[in-house]
Tab-separated table of C-alpha atoms and ligand atoms in Angstrom:
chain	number	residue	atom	x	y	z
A	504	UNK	CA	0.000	0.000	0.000
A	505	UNK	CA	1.148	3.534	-0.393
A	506	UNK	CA	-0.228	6.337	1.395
A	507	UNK	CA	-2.462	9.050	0.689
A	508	UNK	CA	-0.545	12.290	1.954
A	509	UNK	CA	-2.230	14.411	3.765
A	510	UNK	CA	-1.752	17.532	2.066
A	511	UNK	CA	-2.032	19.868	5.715
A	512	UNK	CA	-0.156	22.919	3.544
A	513	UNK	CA	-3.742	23.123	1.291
A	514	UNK	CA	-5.963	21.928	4.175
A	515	UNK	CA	-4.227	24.925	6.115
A	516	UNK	CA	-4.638	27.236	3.527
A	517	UNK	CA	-8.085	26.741	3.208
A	518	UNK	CA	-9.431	26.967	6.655
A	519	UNK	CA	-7.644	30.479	6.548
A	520	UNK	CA	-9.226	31.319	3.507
A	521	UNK	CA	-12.406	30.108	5.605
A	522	UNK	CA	-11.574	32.512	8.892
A	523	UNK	CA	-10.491	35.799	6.421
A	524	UNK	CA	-13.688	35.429	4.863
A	525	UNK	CA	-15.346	35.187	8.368
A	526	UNK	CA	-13.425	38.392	9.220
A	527	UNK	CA	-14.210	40.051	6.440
A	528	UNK	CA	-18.347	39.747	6.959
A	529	UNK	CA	-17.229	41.082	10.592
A	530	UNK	CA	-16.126	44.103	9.261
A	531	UNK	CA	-18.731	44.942	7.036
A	532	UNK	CA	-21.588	43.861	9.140
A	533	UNK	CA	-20.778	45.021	12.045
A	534	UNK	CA	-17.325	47.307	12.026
A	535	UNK	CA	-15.224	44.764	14.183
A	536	UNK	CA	-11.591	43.733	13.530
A	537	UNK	CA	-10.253	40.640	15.802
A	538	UNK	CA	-7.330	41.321	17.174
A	539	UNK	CA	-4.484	38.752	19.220
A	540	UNK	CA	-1.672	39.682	21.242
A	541	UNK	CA	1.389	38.004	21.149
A	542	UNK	CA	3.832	38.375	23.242
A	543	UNK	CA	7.392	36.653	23.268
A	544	UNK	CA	9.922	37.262	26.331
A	545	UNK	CA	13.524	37.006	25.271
A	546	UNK	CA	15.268	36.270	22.086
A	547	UNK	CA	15.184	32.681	21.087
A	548	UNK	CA	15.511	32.634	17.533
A	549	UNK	CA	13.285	29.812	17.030
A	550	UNK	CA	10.649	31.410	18.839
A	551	UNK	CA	11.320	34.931	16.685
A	552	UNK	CA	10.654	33.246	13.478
A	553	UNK	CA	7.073	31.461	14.320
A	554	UNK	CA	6.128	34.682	15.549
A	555	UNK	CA	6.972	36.760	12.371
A	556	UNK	CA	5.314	33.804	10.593
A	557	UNK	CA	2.282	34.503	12.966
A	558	UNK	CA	2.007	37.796	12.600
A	559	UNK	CA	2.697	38.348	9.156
A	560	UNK	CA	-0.486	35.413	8.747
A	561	UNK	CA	-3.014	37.567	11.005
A	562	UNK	CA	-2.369	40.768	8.929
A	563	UNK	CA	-3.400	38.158	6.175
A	564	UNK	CA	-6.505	37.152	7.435
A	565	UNK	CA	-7.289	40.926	8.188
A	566	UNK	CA	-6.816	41.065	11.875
A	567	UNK	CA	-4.971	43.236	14.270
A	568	UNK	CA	-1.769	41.819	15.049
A	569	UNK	CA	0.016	43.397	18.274
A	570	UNK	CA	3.359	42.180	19.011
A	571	UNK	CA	4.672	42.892	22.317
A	572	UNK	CA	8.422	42.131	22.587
A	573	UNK	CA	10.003	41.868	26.058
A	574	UNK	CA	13.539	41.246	27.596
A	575	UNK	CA	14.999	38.075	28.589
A	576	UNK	CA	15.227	39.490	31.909
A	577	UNK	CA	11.710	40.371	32.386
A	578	UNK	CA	10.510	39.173	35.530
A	579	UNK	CA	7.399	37.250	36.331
A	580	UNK	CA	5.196	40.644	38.246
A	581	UNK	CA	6.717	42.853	34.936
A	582	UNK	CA	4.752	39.778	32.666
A	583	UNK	CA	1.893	39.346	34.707
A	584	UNK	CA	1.091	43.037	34.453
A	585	UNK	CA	1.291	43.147	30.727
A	586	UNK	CA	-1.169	40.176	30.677
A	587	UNK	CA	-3.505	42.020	32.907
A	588	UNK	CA	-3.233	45.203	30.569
A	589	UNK	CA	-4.127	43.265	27.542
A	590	UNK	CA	-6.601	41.339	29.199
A	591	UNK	CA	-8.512	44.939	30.048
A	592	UNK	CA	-8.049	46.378	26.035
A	593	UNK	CA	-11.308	45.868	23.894
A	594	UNK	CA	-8.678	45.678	21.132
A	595	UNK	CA	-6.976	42.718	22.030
A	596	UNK	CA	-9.410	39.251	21.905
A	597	UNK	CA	-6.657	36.629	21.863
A	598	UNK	CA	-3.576	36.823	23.888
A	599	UNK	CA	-0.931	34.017	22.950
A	600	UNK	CA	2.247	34.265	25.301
A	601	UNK	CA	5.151	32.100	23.658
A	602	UNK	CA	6.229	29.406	25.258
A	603	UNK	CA	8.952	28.214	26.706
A	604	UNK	CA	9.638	31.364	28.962
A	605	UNK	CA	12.975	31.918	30.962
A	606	UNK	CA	13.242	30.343	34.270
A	607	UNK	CA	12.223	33.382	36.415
A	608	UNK	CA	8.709	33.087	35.306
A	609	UNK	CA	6.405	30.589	35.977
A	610	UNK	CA	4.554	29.395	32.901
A	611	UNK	CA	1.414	27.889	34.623
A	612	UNK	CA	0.849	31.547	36.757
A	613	UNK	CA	0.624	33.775	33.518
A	614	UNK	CA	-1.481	31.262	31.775
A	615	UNK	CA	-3.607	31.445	34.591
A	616	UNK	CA	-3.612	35.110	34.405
A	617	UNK	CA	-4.968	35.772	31.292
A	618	UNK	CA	-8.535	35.808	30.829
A	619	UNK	CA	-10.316	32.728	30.134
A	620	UNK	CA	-11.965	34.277	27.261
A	621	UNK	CA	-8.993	35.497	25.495
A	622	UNK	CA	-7.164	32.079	25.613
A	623	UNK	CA	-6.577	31.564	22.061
A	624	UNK	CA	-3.975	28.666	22.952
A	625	UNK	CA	-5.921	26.816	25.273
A	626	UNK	CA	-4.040	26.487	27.906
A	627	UNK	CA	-5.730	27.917	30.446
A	628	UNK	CA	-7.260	25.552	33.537
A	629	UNK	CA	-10.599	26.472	32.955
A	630	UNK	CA	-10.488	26.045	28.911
A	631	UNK	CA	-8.829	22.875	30.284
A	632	UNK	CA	-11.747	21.931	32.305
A	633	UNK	CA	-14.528	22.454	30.230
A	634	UNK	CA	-12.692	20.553	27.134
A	635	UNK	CA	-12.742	17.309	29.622
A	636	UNK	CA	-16.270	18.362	30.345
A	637	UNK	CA	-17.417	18.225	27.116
A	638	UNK	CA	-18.514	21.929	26.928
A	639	UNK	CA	-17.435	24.796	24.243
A	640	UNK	CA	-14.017	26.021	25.076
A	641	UNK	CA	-11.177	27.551	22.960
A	642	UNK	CA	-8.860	24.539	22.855
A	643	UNK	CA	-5.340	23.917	21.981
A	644	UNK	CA	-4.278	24.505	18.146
A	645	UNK	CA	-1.950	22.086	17.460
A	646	UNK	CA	-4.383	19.123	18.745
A	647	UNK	CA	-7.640	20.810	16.693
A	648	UNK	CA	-5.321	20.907	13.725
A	649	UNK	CA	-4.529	17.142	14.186
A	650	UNK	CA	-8.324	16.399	14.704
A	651	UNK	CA	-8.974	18.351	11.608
A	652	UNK	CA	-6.600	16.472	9.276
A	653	UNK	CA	-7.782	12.754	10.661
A	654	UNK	CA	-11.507	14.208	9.542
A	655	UNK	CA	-10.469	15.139	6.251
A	656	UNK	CA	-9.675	11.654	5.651
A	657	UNK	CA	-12.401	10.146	7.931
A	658	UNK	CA	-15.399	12.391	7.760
A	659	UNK	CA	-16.355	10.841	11.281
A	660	UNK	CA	-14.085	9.357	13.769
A	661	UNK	CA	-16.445	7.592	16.101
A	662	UNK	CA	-15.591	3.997	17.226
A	663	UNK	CA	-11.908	4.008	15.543
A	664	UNK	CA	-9.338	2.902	17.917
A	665	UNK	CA	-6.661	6.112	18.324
A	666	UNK	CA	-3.612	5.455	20.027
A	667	UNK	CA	-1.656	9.154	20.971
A	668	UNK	CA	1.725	8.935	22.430
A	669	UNK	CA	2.702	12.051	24.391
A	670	UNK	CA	0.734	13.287	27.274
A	671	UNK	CA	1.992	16.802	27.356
A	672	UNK	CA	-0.258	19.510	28.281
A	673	UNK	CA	0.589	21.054	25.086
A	674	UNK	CA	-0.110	18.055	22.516
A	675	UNK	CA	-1.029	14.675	24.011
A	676	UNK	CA	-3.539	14.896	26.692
A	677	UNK	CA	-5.159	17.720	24.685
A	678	UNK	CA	-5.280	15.790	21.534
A	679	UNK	CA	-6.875	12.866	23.270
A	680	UNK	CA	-9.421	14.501	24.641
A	681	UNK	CA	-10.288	15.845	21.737
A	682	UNK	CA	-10.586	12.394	19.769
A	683	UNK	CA	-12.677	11.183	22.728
A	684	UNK	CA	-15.231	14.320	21.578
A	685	UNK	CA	-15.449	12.783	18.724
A	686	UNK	CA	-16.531	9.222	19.700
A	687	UNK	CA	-12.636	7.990	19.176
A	688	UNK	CA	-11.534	4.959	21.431
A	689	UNK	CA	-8.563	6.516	22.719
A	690	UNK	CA	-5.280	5.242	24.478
A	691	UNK	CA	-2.691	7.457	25.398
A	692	UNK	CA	0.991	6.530	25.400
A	693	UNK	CA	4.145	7.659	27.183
A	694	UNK	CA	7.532	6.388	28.223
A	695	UNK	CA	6.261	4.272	30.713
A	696	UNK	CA	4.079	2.726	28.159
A	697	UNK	CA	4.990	-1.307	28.153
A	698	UNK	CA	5.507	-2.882	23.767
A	699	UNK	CA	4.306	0.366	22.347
A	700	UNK	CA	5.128	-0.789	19.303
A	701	UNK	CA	2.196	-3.654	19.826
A	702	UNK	CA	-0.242	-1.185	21.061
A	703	UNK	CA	0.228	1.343	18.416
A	704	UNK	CA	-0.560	-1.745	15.705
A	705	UNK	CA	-4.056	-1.921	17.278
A	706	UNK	CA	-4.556	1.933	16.482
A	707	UNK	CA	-7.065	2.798	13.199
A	708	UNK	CA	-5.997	6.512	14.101
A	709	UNK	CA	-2.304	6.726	15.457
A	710	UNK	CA	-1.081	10.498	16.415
A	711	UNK	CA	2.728	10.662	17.534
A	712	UNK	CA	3.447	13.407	19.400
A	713	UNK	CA	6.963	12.740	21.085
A	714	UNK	CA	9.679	14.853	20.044
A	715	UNK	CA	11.947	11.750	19.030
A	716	UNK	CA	13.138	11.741	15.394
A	717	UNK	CA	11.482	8.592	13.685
A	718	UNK	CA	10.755	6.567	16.408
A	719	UNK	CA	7.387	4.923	15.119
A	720	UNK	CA	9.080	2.546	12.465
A	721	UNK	CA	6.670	1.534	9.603
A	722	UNK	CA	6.045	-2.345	11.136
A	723	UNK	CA	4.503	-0.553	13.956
A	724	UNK	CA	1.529	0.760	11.988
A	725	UNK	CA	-1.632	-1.220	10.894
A	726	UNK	CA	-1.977	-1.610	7.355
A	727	UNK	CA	-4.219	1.137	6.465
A	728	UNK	CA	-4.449	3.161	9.293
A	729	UNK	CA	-3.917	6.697	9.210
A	730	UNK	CA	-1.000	8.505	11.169
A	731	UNK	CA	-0.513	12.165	11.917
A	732	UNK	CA	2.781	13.003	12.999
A	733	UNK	CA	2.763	16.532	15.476
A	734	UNK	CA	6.936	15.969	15.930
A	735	UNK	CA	9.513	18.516	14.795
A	736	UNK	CA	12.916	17.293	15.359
A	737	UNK	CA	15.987	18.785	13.522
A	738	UNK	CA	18.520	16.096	12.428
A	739	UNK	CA	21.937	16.523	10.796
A	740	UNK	CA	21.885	16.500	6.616
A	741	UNK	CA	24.567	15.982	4.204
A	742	UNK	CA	27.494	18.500	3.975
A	743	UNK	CA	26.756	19.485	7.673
A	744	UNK	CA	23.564	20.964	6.978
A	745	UNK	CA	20.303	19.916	8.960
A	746	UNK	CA	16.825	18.773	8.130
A	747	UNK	CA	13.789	18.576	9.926
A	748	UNK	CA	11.698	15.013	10.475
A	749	UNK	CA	8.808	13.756	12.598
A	750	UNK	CA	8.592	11.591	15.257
A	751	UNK	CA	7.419	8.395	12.325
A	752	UNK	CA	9.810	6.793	9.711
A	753	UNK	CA	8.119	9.067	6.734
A	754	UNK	CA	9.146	6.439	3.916
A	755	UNK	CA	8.507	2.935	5.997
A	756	UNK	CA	5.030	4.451	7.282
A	757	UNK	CA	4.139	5.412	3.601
A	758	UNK	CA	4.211	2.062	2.684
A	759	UNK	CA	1.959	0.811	5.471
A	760	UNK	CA	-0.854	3.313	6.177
A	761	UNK	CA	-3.405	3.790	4.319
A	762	UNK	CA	-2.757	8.052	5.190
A	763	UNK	CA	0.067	9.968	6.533
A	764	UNK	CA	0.965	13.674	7.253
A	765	UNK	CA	4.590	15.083	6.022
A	766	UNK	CA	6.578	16.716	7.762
A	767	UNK	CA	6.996	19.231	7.788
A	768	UNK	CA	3.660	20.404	5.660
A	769	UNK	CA	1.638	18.184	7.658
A	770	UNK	CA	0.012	19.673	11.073
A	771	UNK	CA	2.546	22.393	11.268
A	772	UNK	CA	1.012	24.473	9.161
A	773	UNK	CA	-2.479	23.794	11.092
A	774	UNK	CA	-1.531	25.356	13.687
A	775	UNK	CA	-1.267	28.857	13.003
A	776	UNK	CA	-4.479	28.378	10.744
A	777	UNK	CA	-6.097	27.395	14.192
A	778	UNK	CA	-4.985	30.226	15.826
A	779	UNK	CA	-6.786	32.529	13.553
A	780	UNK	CA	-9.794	30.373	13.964
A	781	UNK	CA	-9.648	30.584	17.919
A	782	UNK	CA	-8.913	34.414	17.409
A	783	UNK	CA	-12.011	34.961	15.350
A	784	UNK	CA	-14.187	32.119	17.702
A	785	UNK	CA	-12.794	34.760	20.958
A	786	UNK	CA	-14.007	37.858	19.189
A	787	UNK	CA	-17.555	36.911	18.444
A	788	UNK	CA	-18.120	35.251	21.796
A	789	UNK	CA	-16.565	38.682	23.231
A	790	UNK	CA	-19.207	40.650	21.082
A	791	UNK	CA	-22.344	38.141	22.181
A	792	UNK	CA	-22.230	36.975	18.126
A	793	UNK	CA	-22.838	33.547	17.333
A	794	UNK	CA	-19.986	30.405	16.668
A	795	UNK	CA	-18.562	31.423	13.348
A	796	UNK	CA	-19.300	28.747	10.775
A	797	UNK	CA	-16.288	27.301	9.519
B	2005	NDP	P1	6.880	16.927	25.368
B	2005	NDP	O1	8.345	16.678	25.468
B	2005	NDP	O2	6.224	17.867	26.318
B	2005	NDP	O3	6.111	15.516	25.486
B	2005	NDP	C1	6.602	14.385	24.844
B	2005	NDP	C2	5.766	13.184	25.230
B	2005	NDP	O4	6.323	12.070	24.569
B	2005	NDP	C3	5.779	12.903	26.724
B	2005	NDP	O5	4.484	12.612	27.180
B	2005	NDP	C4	6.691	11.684	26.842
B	2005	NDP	O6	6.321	10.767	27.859
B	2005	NDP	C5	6.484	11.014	25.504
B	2005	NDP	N1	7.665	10.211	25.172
B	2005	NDP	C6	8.953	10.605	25.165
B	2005	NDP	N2	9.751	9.560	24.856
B	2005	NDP	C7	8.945	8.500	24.669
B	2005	NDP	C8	9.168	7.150	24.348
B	2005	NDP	N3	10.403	6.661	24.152
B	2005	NDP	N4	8.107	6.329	24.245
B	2005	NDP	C9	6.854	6.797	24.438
B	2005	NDP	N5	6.575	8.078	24.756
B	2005	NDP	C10	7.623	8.911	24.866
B	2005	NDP	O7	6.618	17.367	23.863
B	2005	NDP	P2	5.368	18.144	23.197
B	2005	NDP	O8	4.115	17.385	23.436
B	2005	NDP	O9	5.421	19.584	23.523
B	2005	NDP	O10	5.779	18.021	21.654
B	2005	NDP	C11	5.919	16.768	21.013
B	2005	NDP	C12	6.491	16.976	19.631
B	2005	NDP	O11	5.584	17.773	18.881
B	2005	NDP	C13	7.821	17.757	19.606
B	2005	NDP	O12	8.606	17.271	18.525
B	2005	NDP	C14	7.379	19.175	19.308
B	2005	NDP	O13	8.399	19.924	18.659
B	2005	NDP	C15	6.227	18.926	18.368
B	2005	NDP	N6	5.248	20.016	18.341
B	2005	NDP	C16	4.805	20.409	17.102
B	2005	NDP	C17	3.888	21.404	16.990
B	2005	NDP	C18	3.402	21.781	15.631
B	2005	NDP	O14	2.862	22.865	15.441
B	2005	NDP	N7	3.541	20.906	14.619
B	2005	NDP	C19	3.361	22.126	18.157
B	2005	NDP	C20	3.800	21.567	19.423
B	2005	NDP	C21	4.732	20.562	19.478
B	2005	NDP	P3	6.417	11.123	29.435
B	2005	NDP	O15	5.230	12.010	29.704
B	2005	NDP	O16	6.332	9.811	30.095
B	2005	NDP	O17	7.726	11.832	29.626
């Protein structure tokens, strides 16, 4: 068998054709402009280039973009003000705060700080909560992109067996949860997991989410199943150059599953498309307007 690729570049591209149309008929109907704050402490360069990348794709999709750029040396009360400040401006409807931050700030206390409503990443506890509680929340992007590439193979996902290695906050548990909202069977994975290469031949849906260059080899997928593949891990390329590669054995999965993401051009580019779909979701909820439909 050789996979169909899941083409998450187009499937990307067309959800944010989906949202700037969205924010276009908020402009002319009724004047508003969605706006989302991003804010990046420090200067890793990594970190520098997905937000230009962000930005550049929220001007796109005709919102505000407001960049906030703060030392490495800010401290956590210096932070935790600006997040109260932008959680108080009618301008600002999605606040994104880049992870990883420097050591002197405590991740979990901003996202706690900023307003529930405003959460475009998710992350917040109560966003948290009502995901596991099965009510409307702004969730996590890179787990509704995933979700939204295994449906544009699937349609529905109820009763297939997903297996998701990782339980990170970020990814995993997130991603799960999220597949069990949509009448998935899901088992989650993690290093303690005991023959994960037996349990992840079981899985119809299989999401890797590890951070481990190629460590789901192609005999541990079931013929046919479909595998989305959330790792980025640079490796080193011919004349000491470097590449980027998932967490699955691209070429041995292609020639077991029945579908496959790339990467990268598989859920990467998902991501930022479901930012601008959380951004838009957090401005008509802030206005009393109903659930875009996308
Ligand atoms: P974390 O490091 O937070 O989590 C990794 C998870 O993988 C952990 O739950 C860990 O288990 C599990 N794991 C590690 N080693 C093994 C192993 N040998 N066997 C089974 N499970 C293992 O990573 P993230 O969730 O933040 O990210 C995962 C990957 O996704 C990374 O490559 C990251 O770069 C990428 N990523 C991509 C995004 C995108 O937009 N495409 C966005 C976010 C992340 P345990 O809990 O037991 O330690």
């Amino acid at each position: 068998m050789t996979a169909r690729i899941i083409d998450g570049k187009t499937i990307a591209a067309d959800l944010r054709g989906k949202v700037t149309d969205s924010v276009h008929r908020l402009l002319r109907d009724r004047g508003l402009v969605p706006g989302i704050a991003v804010v990046l402490v420090g200067e890793n360069p990594a970190s520098e280039v997905y937000v230009r990348t962000k930005s550049k794709m929220v001007a796109a999709a005709g919102m505000h973009a407001i960049d906030r750029k703060l030392p490495v040396t800010t401290t956590e009360a210096e932070l935790l003000a600006l997040v109260g400040e932008l959680n108080a401006d009618p301008v600002v409807n999605g606040i994104l705060v880049q992870l990883p931050l420097p050591p002197q700030i405590d991740s979990h206390k901003i996202i706690a700080a900023i307003d529930p409503a405003k959460d475009v990443d998710g992350f917040h506890p109560l966003n948290v909560g009502r995901l596991a509680s099965g009510l409307p929340a702004l969730v996590p992007c890179t787990p509704l992109g995933c979700v939204m590439l295994a449906k544009s193979v699937h349609g529905s996902l109820a009763g297939m067996d997903a297996v998701v290695i990782g339980r990170s906050n970020i990814v995993g548990k997130p991603v799960a949860q999220l597949l069990l909202a949509e009448n998935a069977t899901v088992t989650i994975a993690h290093s303690k997991t005991r023959d994960l290469p037996a349990l992840c031949r079981r899985a119809d849906l299989l999401i890797a989410a590890i951070g481990r260059a190629e460590m789901v080899r192609g005999d541990w997928i079931k013929p046919g199943a479909t595998a989305i593949d959330v790792g980025i891990n640079r490796v080193p390329a011919e004349g000491g150059k470097s590449r980027i590669v998932g967490d699955v054995a691209y070429a041995e999965a292609a020639a077991v599953a029945g579908a496959l993401t790339p990467v990268p051009g598989g859920v990467g580019p998902m991501t930022i498309a479901c930012l601008l779909l959380n951004t838009l979701r957090a401005a008509c909820a802030q206005h009393g307007l109903p659930e875009p439909k996308i």
